[in-house]
Coordinates of N, CA and C in Angstrom, one line a residue:
M61 N -24.7 -102.8 -11.8 CA -26.1 -101.4 -11.3 C -27.4 -100.4 -12.1
I62 N -25.7 -100.4 -13.0 CA -26.9 -99.4 -13.5 C -27.2 -99.9 -14.1
D63 N -27.3 -101.0 -15.2 CA -27.8 -101.4 -15.4 C -30.0 -101.1 -15.0
L64 N -29.8 -102.2 -13.7 CA -31.2 -102.5 -13.3 C -31.7 -100.3 -12.5
L65 N -31.0 -99.7 -12.6 CA -31.1 -98.1 -12.7 C -32.1 -97.9 -13.8
I66 N -31.0 -98.7 -15.1 CA -31.8 -98.0 -16.3 C -33.3 -98.6 -16.8
V67 N -32.9 -100.4 -17.0 CA -34.3 -101.2 -16.1 C -35.5 -100.3 -15.9
A68 N -35.4 -99.9 -14.1 CA -35.9 -99.5 -13.3 C -36.9 -97.9 -13.9
L69 N -36.1 -97.7 -14.6 CA -36.4 -96.3 -15.4 C -37.3 -96.2 -16.2
I70 N -37.5 -97.4 -16.9 CA -37.6 -97.8 -18.9 C -39.2 -98.4 -18.1
L71 N -39.1 -98.0 -16.8 CA -40.6 -99.7 -16.5 C -41.3 -98.2 -15.8
G72 N -40.8 -97.2 -14.6 CA -42.0 -95.8 -13.9 C -42.0 -95.7 -16.1
Y73 N -41.0 -95.5 -16.5 CA -41.5 -94.8 -17.9 C -43.2 -95.0 -17.9
C74 N -42.8 -96.1 -18.3 CA -43.7 -97.4 -19.4 C -45.4 -97.4 -18.2
T75 N -45.1 -97.4 -17.2 CA -46.4 -97.4 -15.8 C -47.7 -96.3 -15.8
Y76 N -46.0 -94.9 -16.4 CA -46.9 -94.1 -15.8 C -47.5 -93.4 -17.5
V77 N -46.8 -94.1 -18.8 CA -47.5 -93.6 -19.6 C -49.4 -94.7 -19.3
V78 N -48.6 -96.0 -19.6 CA -50.7 -96.8 -19.0 C -51.3 -96.4 -18.5
L79 N -50.8 -95.7 -16.9 CA -51.5 -94.7 -16.1 C -51.7 -94.2 -17.1
K80 N -51.8 -92.7 -17.6 CA -51.7 -92.2 -18.0 C -52.8 -91.6 -18.8
R81 N -53.2 -93.6 -19.2 CA -54.1 -93.7 -20.8 C -55.3 -94.0 -19.6
H82 N -54.8 -93.9 -19.3 CA -56.2 -95.3 -18.2 C -56.8 -93.8 -18.2
Q83 N -55.8 -93.3 -17.5 CA -57.0 -91.5 -16.6 C -57.6 -90.8 -18.2
Q84 N -56.9 -91.2 -18.8 CA -57.3 -90.0 -20.1 C -58.6 -90.7 -20.0
K85 N -59.3 -92.0 -19.9 CA -60.2 -92.8 -21.1 C -61.3 -93.9 -20.0
K86 N -60.8 -93.3 -18.7 CA -61.7 -93.0 -17.0 C -62.0 -91.2 -17.3
N87 N -61.5 -90.3 -17.6 CA -62.8 -88.8 -17.6 C -63.1 -88.5 -19.2
G88 N -62.9 -89.8 -19.7 CA -64.1 -89.1 -21.2 C -62.8 -89.0 -22.4
S89 N -61.5 -88.8 -21.8 CA -60.9 -87.6 -23.3 C -61.4 -86.7 -23.9
S90 N -60.7 -86.3 -24.7 CA -61.1 -84.3 -25.1 C -62.6 -85.1 -26.2
G91 N -63.1 -84.1 -26.1 CA -64.5 -84.0 -26.8 C -64.9 -85.2 -28.2
C92 N -64.2 -84.8 -28.7 CA -64.6 -85.8 -30.1 C -64.1 -87.3 -30.1
G93 N -64.1 -87.3 -29.6 CA -62.9 -88.7 -28.9 C -60.9 -88.7 -29.5
C94 N -61.4 -87.7 -29.7 CA -59.1 -87.5 -30.0 C -58.7 -88.1 -28.1
S95 N -57.9 -88.4 -28.7 CA -57.0 -89.0 -27.4 C -55.8 -87.5 -27.5
G96 N -55.6 -87.4 -27.4 CA -55.3 -86.3 -27.4 C -53.4 -86.5 -27.8
G97 N -52.9 -87.3 -27.9 CA -51.8 -88.5 -28.4 C -50.5 -87.5 -29.5
C98 N -52.1 -87.0 -30.3 CA -51.3 -85.8 -31.8 C -51.2 -84.7 -31.5
A99 N -51.2 -83.7 -32.5 CA -51.4 -82.6 -33.5 C -53.0 -83.0 -34.1
G100 N -52.3 -83.8 -35.2 CA -53.5 -83.7 -36.5 C -54.7 -83.7 -35.5
C101 N -54.4 -85.4 -34.8 CA -56.1 -85.5 -33.9 C -56.5 -83.8 -33.1
S102 N -56.4 -83.5 -32.5 CA -56.7 -82.0 -32.5 C -56.7 -81.0 -33.3
G103 N -56.0 -80.5 -34.7 CA -56.2 -79.8 -35.1 C -57.8 -81.1 -35.4
S104 N -57.4 -81.9 -36.0 CA -59.1 -82.3 -37.4 C -60.4 -82.4 -35.8
C105 N -61.0 -82.2 -34.8 CA -61.6 -82.4 -33.8 C -62.6 -81.4 -34.4
G106 N -62.3 -80.3 -34.0 CA -62.3 -78.9 -34.9 C -63.5 -78.9 -35.5
H107 N -63.2 -79.8 -36.5 CA -64.3 -79.8 -38.2 C -65.4 -80.9 -37.5
M108 N -65.1 -81.8 -36.7 CA -66.1 -83.0 -37.3 C -67.5 -82.9 -36.8
P109 N -68.2 -81.2 -36.2 CA -69.4 -81.7 -36.9 C -69.8 -80.7 -37.9
E110 N -69.0 -80.1 -38.8 CA -69.3 -80.2 -40.1 C -70.1 -81.1 -40.7
I111 N -68.8 -82.2 -40.9 CA -68.8 -83.6 -41.7 C -70.0 -83.9 -41.8
K112 N -70.0 -83.8 -39.7 CA -71.4 -84.8 -39.5 C -72.9 -84.5 -40.2
T113 N -72.6 -83.5 -40.0 CA -74.6 -82.0 -41.1 C -74.6 -83.0 -42.1
K114 N -72.9 -82.9 -42.7 CA -72.9 -82.9 -44.1 C -74.0 -84.0 -45.2
E115 N -73.6 -85.5 -44.1 CA -74.1 -86.8 -44.4 C -75.8 -86.6 -44.0

């Protein structure tokens, strides 16, 4: 019985993550194409316009 509960919790969490990512893509995520999933991505987004203008 506890096994079914654990499996249900895992499936529920996976569904939550998939729906959240889908919603982020639908909303256009953050400004420079970062998904916001990692700290390094959001930190590098501020420097993207500088890199593009140097080319």
